[in-house]
N, CA and C of each residue as an Amber inpcrd file, in Angstrom:
protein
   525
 103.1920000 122.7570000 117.3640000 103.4470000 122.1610000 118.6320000
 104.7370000 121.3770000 118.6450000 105.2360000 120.6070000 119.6350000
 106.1260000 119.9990000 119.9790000 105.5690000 118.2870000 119.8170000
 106.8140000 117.5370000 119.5540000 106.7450000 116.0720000 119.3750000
 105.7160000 115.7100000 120.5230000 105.2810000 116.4190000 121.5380000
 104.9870000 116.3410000 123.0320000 103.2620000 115.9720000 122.7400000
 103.0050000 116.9000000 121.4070000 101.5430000 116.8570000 121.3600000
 101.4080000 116.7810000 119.8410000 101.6920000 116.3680000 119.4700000
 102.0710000 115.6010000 117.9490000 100.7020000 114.8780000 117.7460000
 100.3840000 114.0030000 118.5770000  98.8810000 113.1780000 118.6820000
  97.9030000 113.7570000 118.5280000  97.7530000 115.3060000 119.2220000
  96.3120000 116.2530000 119.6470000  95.9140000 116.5940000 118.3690000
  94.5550000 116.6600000 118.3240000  93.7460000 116.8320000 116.9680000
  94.1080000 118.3430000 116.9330000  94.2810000 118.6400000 115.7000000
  94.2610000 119.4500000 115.3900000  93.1280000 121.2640000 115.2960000
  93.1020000 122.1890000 114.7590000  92.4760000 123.2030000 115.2270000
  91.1730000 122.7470000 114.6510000  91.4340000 122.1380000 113.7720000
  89.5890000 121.7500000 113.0140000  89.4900000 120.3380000 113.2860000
  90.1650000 119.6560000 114.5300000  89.1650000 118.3380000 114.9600000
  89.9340000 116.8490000 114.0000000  90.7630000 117.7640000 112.9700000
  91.3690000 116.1670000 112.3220000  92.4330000 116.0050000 112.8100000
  92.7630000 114.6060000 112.6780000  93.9380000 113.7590000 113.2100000
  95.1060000 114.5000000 112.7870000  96.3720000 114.7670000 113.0430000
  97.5590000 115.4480000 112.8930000  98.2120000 114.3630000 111.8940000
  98.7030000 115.1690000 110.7240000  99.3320000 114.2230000 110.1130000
 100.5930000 112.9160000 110.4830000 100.9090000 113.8570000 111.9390000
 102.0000000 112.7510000 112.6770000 101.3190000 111.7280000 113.0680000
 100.3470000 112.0010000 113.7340000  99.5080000 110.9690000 114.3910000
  99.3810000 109.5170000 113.2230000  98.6430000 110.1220000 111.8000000
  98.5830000 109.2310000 111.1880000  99.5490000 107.9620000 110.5220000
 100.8770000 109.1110000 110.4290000 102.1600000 108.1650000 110.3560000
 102.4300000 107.5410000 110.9630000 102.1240000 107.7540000 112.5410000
 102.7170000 107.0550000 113.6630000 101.4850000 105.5560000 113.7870000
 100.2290000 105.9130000 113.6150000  98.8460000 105.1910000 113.7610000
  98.9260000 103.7450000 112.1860000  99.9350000 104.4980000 111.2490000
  99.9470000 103.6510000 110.0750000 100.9190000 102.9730000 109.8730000
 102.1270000 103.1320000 111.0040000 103.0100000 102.3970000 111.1730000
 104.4230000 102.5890000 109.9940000 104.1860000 104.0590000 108.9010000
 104.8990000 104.3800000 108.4410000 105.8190000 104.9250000 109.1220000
 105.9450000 105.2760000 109.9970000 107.2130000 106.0500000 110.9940000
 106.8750000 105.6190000 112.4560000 108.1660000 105.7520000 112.9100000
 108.0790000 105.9550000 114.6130000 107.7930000 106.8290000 115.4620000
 107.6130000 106.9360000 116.3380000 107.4060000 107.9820000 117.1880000
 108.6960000 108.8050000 117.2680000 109.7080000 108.1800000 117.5690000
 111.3390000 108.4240000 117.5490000 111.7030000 109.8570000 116.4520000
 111.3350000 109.0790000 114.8480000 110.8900000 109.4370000 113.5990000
 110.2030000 110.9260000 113.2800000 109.1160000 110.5190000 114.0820000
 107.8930000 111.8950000 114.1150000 109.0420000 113.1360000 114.9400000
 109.2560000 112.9290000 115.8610000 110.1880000 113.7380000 116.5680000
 111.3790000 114.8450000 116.2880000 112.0720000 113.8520000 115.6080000
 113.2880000 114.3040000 114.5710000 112.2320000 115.1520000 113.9160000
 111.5430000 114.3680000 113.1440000 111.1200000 115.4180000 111.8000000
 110.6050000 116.9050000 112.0460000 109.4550000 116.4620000 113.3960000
 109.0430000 117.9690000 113.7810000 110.0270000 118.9570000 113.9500000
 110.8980000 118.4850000 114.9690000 112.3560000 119.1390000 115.1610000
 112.9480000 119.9710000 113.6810000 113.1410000 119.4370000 113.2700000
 113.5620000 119.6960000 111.6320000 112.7980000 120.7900000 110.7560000
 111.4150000 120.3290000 111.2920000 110.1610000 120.8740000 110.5020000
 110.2250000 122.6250000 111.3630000 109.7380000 122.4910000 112.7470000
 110.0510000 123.5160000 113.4540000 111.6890000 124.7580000 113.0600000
 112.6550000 124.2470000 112.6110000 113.8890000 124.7420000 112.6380000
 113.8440000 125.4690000 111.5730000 113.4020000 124.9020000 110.6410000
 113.6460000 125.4370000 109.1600000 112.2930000 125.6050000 108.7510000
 111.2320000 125.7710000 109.4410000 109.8690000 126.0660000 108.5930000
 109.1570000 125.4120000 107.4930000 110.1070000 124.1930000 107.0820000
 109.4110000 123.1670000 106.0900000 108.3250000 122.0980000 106.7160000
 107.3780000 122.0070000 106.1200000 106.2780000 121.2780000 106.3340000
 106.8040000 119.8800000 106.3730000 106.0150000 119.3200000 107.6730000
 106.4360000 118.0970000 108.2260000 106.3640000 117.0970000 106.9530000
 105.3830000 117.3200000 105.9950000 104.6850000 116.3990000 105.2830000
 106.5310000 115.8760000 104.3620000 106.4010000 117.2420000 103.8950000
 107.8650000 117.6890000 102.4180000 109.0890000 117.0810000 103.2530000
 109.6730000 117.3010000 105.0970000 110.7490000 117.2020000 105.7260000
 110.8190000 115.1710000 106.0030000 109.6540000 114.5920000 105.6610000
 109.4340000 113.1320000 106.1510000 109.7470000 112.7240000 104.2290000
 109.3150000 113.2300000 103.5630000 110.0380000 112.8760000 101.9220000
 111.2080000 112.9500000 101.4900000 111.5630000 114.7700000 101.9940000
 113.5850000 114.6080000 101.4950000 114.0590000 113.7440000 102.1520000
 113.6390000 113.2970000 103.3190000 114.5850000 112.3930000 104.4580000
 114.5570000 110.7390000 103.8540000 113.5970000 110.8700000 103.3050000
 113.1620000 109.1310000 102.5760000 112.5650000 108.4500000 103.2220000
 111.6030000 108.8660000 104.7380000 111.0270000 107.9970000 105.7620000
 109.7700000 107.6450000 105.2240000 109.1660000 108.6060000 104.2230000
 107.9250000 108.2240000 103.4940000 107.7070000 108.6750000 101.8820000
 107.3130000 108.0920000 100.9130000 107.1620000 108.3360000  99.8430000
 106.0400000 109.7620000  99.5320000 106.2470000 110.3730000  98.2240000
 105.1890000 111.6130000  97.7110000 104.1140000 110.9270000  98.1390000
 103.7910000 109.1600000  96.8860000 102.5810000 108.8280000  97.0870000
 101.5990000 108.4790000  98.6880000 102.7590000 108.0350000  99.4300000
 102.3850000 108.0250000 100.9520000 101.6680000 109.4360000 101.3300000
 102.2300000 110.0700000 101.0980000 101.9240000 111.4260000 101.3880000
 100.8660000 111.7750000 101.2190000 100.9260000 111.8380000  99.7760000
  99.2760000 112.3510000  99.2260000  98.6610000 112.2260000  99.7260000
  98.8200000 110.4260000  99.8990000  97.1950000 109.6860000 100.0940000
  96.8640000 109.6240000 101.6560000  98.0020000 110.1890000 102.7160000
  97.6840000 110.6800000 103.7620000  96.9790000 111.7490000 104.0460000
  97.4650000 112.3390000 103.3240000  96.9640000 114.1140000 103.3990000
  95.1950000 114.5420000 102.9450000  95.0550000 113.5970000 101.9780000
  93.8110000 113.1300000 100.9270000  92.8440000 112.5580000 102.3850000
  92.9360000 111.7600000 103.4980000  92.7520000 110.9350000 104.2730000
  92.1420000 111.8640000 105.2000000  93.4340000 112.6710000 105.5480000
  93.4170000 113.8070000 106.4750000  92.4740000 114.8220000 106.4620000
  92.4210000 114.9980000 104.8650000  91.3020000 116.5340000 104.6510000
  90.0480000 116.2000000 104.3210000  89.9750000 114.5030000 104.2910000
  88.7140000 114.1970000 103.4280000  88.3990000 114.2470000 102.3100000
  89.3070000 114.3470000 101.1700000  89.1840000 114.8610000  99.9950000
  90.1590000 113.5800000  99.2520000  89.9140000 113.4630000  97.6320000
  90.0550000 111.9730000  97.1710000  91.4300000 112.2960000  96.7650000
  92.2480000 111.3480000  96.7040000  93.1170000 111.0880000  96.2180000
  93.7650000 110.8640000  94.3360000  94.6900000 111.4160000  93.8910000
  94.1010000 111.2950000  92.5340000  95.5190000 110.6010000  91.8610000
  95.9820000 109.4240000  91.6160000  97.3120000 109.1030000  91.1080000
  97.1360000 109.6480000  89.4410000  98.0070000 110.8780000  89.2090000
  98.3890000 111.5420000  88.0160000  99.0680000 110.2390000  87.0550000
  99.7630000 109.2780000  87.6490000 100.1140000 108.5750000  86.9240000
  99.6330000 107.8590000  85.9380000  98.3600000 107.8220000  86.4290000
  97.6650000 106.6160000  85.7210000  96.4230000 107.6650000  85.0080000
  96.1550000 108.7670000  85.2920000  95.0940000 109.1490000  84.9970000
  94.8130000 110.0060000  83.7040000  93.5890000 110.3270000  82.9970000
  93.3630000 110.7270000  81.8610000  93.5280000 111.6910000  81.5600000
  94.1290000 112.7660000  81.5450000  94.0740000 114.0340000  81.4480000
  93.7320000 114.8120000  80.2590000  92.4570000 115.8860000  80.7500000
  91.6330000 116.4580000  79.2800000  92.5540000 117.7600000  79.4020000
  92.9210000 117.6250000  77.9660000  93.9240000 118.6970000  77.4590000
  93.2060000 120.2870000  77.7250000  92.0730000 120.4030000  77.3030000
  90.9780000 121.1550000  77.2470000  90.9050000 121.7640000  78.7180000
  91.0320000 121.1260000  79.6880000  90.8650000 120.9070000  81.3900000
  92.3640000 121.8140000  81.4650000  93.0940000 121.1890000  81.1060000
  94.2680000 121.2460000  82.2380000  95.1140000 122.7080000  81.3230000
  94.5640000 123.2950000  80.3800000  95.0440000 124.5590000  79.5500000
  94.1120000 125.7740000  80.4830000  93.0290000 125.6980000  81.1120000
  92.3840000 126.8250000  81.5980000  93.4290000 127.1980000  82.6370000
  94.1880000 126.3920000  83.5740000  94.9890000 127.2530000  84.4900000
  96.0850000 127.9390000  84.0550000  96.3480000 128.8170000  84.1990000
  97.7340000 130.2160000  83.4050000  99.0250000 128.6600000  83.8590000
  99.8430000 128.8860000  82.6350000 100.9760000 127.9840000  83.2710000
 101.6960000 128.7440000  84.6170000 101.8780000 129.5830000  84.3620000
 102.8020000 130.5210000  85.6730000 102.2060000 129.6470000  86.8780000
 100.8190000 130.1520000  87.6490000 100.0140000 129.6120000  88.4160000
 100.2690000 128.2320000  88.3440000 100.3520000 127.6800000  87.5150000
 100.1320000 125.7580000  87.7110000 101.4860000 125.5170000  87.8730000
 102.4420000 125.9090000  87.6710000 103.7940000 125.7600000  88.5700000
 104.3150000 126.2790000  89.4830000 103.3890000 127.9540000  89.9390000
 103.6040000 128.1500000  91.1490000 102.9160000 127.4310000  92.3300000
 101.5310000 127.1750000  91.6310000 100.6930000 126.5360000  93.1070000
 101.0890000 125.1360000  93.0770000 101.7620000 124.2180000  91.6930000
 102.0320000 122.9920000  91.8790000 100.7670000 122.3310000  91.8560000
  99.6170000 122.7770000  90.9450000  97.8100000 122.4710000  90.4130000
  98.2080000 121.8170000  89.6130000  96.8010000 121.2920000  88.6400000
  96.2550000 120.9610000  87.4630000  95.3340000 120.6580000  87.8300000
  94.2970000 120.9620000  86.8640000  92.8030000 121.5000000  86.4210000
  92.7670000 119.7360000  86.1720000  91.7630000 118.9180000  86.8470000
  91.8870000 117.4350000  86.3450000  90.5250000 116.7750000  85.4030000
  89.4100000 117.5940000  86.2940000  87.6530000 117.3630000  85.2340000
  86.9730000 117.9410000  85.9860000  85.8040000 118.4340000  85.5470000
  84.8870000 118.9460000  85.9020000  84.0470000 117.6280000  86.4550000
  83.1730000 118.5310000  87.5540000  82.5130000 117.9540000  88.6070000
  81.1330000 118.5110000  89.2470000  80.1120000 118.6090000  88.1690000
  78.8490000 119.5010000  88.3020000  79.5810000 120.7200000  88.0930000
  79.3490000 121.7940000  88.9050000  79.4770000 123.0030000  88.3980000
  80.9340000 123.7820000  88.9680000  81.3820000 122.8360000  90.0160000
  82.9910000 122.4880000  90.5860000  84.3290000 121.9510000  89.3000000
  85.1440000 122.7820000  89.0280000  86.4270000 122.0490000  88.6290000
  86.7380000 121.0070000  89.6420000  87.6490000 120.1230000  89.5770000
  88.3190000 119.3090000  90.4530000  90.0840000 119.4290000  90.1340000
  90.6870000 120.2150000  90.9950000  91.8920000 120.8660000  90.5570000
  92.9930000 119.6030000  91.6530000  94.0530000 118.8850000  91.4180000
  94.9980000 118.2000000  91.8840000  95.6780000 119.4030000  92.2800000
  96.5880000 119.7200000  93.8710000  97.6480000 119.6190000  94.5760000
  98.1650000 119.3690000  95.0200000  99.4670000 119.7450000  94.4090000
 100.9730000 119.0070000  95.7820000 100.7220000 119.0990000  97.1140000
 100.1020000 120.0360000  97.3150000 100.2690000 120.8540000  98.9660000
  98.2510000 121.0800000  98.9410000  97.3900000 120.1160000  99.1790000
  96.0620000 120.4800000  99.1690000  95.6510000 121.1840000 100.4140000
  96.6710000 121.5470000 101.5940000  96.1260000 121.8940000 102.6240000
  96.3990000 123.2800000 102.4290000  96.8570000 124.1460000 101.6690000
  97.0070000 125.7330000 101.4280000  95.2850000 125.5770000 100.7440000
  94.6260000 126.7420000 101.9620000  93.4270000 126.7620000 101.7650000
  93.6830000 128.2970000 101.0360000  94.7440000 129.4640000 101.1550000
  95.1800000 130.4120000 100.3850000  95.2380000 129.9320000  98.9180000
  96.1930000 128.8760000  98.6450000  96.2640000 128.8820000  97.1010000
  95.0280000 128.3870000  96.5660000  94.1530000 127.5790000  96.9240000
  92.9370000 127.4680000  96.2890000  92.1980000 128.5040000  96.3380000
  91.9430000 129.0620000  96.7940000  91.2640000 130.2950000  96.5130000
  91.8390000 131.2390000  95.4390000  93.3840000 131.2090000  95.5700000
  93.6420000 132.0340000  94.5260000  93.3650000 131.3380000  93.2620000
  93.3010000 130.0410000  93.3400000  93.0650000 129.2590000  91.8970000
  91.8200000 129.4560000  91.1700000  91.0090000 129.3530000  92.7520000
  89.4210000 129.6980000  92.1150000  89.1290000 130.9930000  91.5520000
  89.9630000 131.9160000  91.6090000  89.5790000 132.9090000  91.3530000
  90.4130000 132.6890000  89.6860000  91.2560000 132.3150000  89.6510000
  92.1700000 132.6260000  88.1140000  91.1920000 131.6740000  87.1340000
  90.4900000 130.8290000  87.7920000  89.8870000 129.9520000  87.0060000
  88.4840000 130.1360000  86.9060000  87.8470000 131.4190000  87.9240000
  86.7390000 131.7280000  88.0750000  85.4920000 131.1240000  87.8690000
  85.4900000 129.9560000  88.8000000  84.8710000 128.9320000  88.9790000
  85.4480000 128.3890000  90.2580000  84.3410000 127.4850000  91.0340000
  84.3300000 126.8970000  92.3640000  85.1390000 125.6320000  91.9040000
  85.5560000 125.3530000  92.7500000  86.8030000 123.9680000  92.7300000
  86.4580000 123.4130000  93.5560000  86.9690000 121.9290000  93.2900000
  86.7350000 120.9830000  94.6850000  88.7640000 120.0040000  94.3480000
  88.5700000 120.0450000  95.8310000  90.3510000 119.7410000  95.5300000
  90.5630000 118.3670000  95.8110000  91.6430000 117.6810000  95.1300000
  92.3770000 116.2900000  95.6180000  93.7160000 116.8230000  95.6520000
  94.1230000 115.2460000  96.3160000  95.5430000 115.5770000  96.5120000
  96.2680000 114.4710000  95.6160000  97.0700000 115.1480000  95.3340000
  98.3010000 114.0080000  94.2700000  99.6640000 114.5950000  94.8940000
 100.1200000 113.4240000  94.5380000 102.0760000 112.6220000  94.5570000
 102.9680000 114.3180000  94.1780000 103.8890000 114.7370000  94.4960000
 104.5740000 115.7340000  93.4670000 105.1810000 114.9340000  92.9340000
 105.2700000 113.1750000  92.2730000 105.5420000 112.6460000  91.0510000
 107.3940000 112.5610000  90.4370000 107.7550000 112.0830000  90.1040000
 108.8930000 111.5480000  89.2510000 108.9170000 112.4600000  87.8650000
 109.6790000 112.4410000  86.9360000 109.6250000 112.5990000  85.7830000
 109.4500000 111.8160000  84.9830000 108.5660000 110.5630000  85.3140000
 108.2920000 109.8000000  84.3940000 106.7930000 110.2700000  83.9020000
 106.2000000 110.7110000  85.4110000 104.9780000 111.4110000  84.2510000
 104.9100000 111.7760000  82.9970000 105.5770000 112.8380000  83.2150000
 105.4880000 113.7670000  82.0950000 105.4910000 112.7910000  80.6770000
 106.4470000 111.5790000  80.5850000 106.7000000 110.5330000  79.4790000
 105.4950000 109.7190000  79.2480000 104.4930000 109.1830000  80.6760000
 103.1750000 108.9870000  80.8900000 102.2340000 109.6690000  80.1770000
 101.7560000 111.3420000  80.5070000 101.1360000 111.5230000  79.8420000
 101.1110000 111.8570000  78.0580000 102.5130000 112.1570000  77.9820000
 102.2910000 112.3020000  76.6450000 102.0700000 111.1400000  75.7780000
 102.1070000 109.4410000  76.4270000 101.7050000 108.4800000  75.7900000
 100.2950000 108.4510000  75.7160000  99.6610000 108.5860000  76.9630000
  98.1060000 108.8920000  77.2770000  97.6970000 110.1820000  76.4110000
  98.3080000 111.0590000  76.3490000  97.3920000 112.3120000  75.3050000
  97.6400000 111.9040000  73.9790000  98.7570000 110.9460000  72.9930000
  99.2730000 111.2660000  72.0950000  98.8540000 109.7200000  70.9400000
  98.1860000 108.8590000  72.0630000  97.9700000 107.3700000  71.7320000
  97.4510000 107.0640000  70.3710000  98.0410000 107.7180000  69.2890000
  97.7450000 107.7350000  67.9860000  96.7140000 108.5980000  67.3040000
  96.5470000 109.6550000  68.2060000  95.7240000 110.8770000  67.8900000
  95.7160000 111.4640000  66.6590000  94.9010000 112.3310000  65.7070000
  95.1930000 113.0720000  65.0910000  95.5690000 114.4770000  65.9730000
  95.1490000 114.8990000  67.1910000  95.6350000 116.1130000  67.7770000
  96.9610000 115.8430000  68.5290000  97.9630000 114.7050000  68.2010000
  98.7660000 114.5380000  68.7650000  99.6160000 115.4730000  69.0170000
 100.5640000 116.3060000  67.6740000 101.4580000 117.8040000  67.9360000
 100.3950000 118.3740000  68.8820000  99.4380000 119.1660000  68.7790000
  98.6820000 119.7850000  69.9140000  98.6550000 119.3150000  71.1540000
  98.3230000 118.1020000  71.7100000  98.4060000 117.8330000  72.9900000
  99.4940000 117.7060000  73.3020000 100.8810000 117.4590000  72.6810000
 102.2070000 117.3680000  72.7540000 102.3350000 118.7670000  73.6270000
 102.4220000 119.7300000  72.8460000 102.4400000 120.8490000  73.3110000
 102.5130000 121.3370000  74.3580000 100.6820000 121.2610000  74.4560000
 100.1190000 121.6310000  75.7960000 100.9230000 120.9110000  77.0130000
 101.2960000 119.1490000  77.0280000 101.4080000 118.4630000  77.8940000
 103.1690000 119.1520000  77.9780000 103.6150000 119.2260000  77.1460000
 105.7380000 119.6760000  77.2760000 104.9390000 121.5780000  78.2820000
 103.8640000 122.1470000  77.9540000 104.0490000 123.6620000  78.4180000
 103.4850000 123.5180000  80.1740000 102.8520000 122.6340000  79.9980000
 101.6720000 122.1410000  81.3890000 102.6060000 121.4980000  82.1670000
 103.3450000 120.4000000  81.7580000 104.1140000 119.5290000  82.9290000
 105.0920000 119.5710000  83.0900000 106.1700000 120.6760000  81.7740000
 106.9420000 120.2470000  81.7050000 108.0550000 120.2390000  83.4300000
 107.6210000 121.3040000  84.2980000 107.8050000 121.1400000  85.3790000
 106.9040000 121.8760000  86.2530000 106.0770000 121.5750000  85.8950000
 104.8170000 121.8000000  87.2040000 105.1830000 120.8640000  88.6920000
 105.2560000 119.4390000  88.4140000 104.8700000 118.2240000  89.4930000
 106.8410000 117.8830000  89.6600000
């Protein structure tokens, strides 16, 4: 749609991600406008066109989007990551879909994306991972992660070279 109807709920009844920027006082209406404009021109998602511009942060993002779909939010930064977990997705896949496999959740993986609203790439995930998923959304992150987790996998381990590994083949630019 147009900046015109930017507000109107969307096809499944949730708030439009503009709406929420505009409702959270992260952007203007002015703001929302431009961006759609932008977003419309070049086919980049409003979410990605409000980040290169610098009007809102990844983590803003996420945790909008997380808000938006109903689904939890997951800061990679801080979080534990089972080596074991995050090796079942093919690397190819976890840097094309921009995933990671984060813990199991009853009989659900719980897989992190950049982009959690591609209801296509989860499915293709579920299938490479052949198992039901339940999704969050995370930051697409800094490169300090990557320095993050390998302190978190490596914290005086004896499997330290091993999780080294995995974490330089898994992150090295997935996020």
């Amino acid at each position: 749609g147009s900046g015109a109807d930017a507000g109107d709920r969307g096809a499944r009844g949730r708030v439009r991600l503009g709406e929420l920027l505009v409702n959270e006082g992260l952007i203007t209406v002015e703001s929302l406008g431009k961006a759609l404009a932008s977003s419309a021109a070049t086919g980049t998602r409003l979410g990605r066109v409000l980040v290169q511009s610098g009007a809102i942060s990844e983590v803003s993002l996420a945790k909008l989007l997380a808000r938006q779909l109903g689904i939890p939010f997951v800061n990679l930064e801080q979080y534990d990551f089972q080596p074991e977990l995050v090796k079942l997705l093919p690397e190819a896949a976890a840097r094309r879909h921009r995933a990671v496999v984060l813990e199991r959740r009853g009989a659900d993986l719980l897989v992190g994306f950049a982009d959690p609203s591609d209801v296509n790439v989860q499915d293709d995930i579920a299938q490479l991972l052949r198992n039901p998923i339940a999704v969050a959304a995370c930051a697409e992150h800094s490169n300090q992660l990557t320095l993050r987790v390998r302190a978190q996998c490596c914290n005086g381990r004896a499997q330290a070279v091993g999780r080294m590994r995995i974490i330089d083949k898994y992150f090295g630019a997935i996020f």
